[in-house]
PDB file of C-alpha atoms in Angstrom:
ATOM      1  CA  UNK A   1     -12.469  -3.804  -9.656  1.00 44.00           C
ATOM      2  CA  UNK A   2     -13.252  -2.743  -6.248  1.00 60.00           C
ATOM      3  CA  UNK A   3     -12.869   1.101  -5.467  1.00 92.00           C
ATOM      4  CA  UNK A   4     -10.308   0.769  -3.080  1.00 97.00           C
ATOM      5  CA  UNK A   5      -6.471   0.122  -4.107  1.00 97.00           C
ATOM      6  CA  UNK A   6      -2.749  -1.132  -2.333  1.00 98.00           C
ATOM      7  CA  UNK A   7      -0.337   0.811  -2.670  1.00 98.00           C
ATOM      8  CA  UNK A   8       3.125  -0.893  -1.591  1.00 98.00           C
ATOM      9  CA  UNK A   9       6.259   1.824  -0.678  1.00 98.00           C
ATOM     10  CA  UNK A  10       9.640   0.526   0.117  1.00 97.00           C
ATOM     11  CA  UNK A  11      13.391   1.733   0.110  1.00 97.00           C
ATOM     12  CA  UNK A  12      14.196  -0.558  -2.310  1.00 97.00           C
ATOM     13  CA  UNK A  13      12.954  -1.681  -5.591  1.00 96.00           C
ATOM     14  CA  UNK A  14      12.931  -5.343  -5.805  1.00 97.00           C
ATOM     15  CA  UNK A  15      11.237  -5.559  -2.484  1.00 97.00           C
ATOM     16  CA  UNK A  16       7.804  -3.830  -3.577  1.00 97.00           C
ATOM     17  CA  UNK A  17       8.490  -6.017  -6.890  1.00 97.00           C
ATOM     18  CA  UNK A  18       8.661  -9.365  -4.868  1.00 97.00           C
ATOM     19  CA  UNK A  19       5.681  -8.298  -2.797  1.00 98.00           C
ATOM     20  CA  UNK A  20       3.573  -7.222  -5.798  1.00 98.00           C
ATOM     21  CA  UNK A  21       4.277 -10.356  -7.097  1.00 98.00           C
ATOM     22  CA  UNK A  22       3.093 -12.156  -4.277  1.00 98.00           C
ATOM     23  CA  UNK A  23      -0.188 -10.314  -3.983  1.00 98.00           C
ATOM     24  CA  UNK A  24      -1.250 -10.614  -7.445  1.00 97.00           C
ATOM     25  CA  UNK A  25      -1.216 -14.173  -7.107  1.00 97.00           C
ATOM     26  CA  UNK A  26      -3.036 -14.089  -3.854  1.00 96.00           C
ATOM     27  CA  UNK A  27      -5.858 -11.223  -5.596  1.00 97.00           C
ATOM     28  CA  UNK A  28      -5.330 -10.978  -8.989  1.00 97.00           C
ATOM     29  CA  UNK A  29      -8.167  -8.396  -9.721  1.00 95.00           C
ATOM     30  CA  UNK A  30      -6.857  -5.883  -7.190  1.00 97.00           C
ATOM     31  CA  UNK A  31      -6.080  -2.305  -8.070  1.00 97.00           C
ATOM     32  CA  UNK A  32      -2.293  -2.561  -6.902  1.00 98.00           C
ATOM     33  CA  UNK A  33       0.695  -0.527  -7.329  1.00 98.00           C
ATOM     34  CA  UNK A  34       4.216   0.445  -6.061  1.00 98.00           C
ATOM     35  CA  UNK A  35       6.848   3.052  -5.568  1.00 97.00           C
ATOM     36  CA  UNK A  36      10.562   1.489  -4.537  1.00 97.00           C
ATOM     37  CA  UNK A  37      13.535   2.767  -3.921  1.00 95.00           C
ATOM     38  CA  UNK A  38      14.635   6.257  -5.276  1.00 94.00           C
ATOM     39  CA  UNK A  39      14.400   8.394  -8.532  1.00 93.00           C
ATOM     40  CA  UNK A  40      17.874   7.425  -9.785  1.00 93.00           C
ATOM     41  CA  UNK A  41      17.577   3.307  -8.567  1.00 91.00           C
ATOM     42  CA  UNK A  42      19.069   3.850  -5.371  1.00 94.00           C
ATOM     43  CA  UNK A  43      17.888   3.058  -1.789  1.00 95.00           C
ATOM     44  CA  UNK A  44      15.171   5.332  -0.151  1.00 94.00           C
ATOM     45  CA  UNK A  45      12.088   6.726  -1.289  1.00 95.00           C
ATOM     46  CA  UNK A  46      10.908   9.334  -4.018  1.00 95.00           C
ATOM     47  CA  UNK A  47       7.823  11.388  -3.439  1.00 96.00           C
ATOM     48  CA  UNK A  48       7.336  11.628  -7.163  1.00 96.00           C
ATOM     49  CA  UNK A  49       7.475   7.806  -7.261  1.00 97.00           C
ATOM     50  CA  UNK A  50       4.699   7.695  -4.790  1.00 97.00           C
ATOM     51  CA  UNK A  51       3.123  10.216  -6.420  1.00 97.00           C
ATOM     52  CA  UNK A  52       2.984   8.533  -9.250  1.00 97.00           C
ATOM     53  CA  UNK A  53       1.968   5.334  -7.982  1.00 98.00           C
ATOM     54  CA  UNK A  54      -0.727   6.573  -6.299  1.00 98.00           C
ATOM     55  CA  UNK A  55      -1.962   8.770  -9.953  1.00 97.00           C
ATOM     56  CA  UNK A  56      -1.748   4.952 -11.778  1.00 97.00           C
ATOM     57  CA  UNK A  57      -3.657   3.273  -9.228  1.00 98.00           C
ATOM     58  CA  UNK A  58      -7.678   2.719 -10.546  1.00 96.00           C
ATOM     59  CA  UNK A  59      -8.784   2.553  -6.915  1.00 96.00           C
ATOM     60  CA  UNK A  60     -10.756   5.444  -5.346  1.00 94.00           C
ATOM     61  CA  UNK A  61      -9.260   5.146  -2.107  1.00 97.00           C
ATOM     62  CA  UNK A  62      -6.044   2.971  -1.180  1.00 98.00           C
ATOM     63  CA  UNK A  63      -4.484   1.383   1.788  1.00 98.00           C
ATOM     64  CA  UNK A  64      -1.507   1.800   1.641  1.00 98.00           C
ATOM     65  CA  UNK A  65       1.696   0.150   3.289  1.00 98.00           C
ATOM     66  CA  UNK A  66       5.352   0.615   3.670  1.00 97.00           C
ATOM     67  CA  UNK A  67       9.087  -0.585   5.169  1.00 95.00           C
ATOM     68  CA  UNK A  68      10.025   2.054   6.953  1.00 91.00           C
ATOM     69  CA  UNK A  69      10.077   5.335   8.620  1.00 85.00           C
ATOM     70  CA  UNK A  70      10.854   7.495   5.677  1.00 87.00           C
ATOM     71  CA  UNK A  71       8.623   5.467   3.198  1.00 93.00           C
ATOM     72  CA  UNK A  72       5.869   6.674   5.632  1.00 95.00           C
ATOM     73  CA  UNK A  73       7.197  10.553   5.807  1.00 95.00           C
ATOM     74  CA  UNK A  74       7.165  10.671   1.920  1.00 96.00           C
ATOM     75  CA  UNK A  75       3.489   8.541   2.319  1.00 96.00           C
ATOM     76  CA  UNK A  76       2.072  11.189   4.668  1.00 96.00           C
ATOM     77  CA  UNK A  77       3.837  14.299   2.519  1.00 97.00           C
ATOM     78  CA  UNK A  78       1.530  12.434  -0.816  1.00 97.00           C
ATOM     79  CA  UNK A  79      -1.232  11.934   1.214  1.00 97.00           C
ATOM     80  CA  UNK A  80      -1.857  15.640   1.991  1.00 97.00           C
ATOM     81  CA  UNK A  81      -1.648  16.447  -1.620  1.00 97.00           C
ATOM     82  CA  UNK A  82      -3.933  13.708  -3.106  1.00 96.00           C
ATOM     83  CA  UNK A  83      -7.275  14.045  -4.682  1.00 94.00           C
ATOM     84  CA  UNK A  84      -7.913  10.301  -3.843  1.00 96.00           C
ATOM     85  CA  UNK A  85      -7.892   8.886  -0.314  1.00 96.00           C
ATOM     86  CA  UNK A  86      -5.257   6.998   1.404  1.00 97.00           C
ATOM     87  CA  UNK A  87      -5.146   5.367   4.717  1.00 97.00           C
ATOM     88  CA  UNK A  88      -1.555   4.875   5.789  1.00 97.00           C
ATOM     89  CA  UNK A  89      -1.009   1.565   7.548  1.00 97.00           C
ATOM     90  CA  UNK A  90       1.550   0.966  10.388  1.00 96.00           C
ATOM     91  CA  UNK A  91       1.162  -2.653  10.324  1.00 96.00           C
ATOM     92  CA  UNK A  92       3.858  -5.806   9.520  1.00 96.00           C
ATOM     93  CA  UNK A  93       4.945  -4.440   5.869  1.00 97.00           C
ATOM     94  CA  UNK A  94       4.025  -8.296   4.416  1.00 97.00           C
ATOM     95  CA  UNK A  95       1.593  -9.740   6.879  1.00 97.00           C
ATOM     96  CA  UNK A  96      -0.313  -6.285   6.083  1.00 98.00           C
ATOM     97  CA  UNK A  97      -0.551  -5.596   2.611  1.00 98.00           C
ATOM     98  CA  UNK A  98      -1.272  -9.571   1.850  1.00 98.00           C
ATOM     99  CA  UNK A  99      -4.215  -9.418   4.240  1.00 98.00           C
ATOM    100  CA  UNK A 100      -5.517  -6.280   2.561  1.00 98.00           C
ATOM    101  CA  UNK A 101      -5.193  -7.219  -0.849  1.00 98.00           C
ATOM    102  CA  UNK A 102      -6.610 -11.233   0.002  1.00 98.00           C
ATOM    103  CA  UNK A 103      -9.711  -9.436   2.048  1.00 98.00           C
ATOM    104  CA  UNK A 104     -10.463  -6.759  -0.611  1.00 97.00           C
ATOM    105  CA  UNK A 105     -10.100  -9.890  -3.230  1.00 97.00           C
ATOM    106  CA  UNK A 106     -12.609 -12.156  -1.274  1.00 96.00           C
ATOM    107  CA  UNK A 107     -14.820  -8.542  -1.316  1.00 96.00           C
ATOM    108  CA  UNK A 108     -14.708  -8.115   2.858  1.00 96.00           C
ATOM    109  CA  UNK A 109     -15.899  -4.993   4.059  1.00 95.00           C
ATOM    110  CA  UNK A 110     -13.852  -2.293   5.034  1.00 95.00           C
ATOM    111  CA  UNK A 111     -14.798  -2.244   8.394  1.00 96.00           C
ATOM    112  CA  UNK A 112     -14.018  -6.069   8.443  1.00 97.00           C
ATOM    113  CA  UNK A 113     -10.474  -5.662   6.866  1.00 97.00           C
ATOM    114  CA  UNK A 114      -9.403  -2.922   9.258  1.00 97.00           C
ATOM    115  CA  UNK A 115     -10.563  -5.066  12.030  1.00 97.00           C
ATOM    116  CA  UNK A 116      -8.137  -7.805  10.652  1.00 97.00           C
ATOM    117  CA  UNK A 117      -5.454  -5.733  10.150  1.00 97.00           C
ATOM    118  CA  UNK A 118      -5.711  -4.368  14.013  1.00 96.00           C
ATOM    119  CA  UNK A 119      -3.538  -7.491  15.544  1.00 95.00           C
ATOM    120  CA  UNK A 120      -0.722  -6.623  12.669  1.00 96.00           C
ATOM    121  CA  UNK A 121       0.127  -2.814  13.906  1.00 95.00           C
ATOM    122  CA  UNK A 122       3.371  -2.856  14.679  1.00 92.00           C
ATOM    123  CA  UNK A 123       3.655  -1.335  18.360  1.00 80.00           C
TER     124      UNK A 123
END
């Protein structure tokens, strides 16, 4: 297991579901978790999900990687709080966290995957 994580954040459930479901077949031995949608199964995003996510996660550090604007509030608002570290990225939600997770399963360095995810940022 590598000591960094993903960490996926969406407004909705079954979208960090379908994504995690993608990645592990992609890198199978990498730290991953997620936080979708809100605390009672509707549509936004839950701090204590996040929160959680982030607690479950056996990486050191994570990357994580969200849908949209609020995902990222709640992200940041974590972030501040967290023992571990977490680099927030504003990259294509997809394109993003599959690169991540495929680099940190082929063992790339970090400075190599951040490199790679550079052309993603969304703009």
């Amino acid at each position: 297991m590598s000591d960094y994580g993903v960490l996926l954040v969406s407004h909705v459930a079954q979208i960090v579901e379908g994504l995690s479901r993608l990645l592990k077949e992609v890198a199978p031995d990498v730290a991953l978790t997620t936080a979708g949608g809100t605390d009672d199964g509707g549509v936004g995003t839950s701090f204590d999900k996040i929160q959680a996510a982030v607690r479950e996660n056996a990486g050191e550090s994570l990357l994580a990687f969200y849908d949209l604007g609020s995902s990222k509030m709640n992200l940041d608002m974590v972030a501040e709080v967290s023992d571990k570290k977490i680099e927030i990225f504003d990259t294509a939600f997809i394109e993003g966290a599959y690169t991540a997770a495929a680099l940190l399963h082929a063992k790339v360095s970090y400075p190599e995957i951040l490199k790679q995810l550079e052309p993603l940022k969304v703009k």
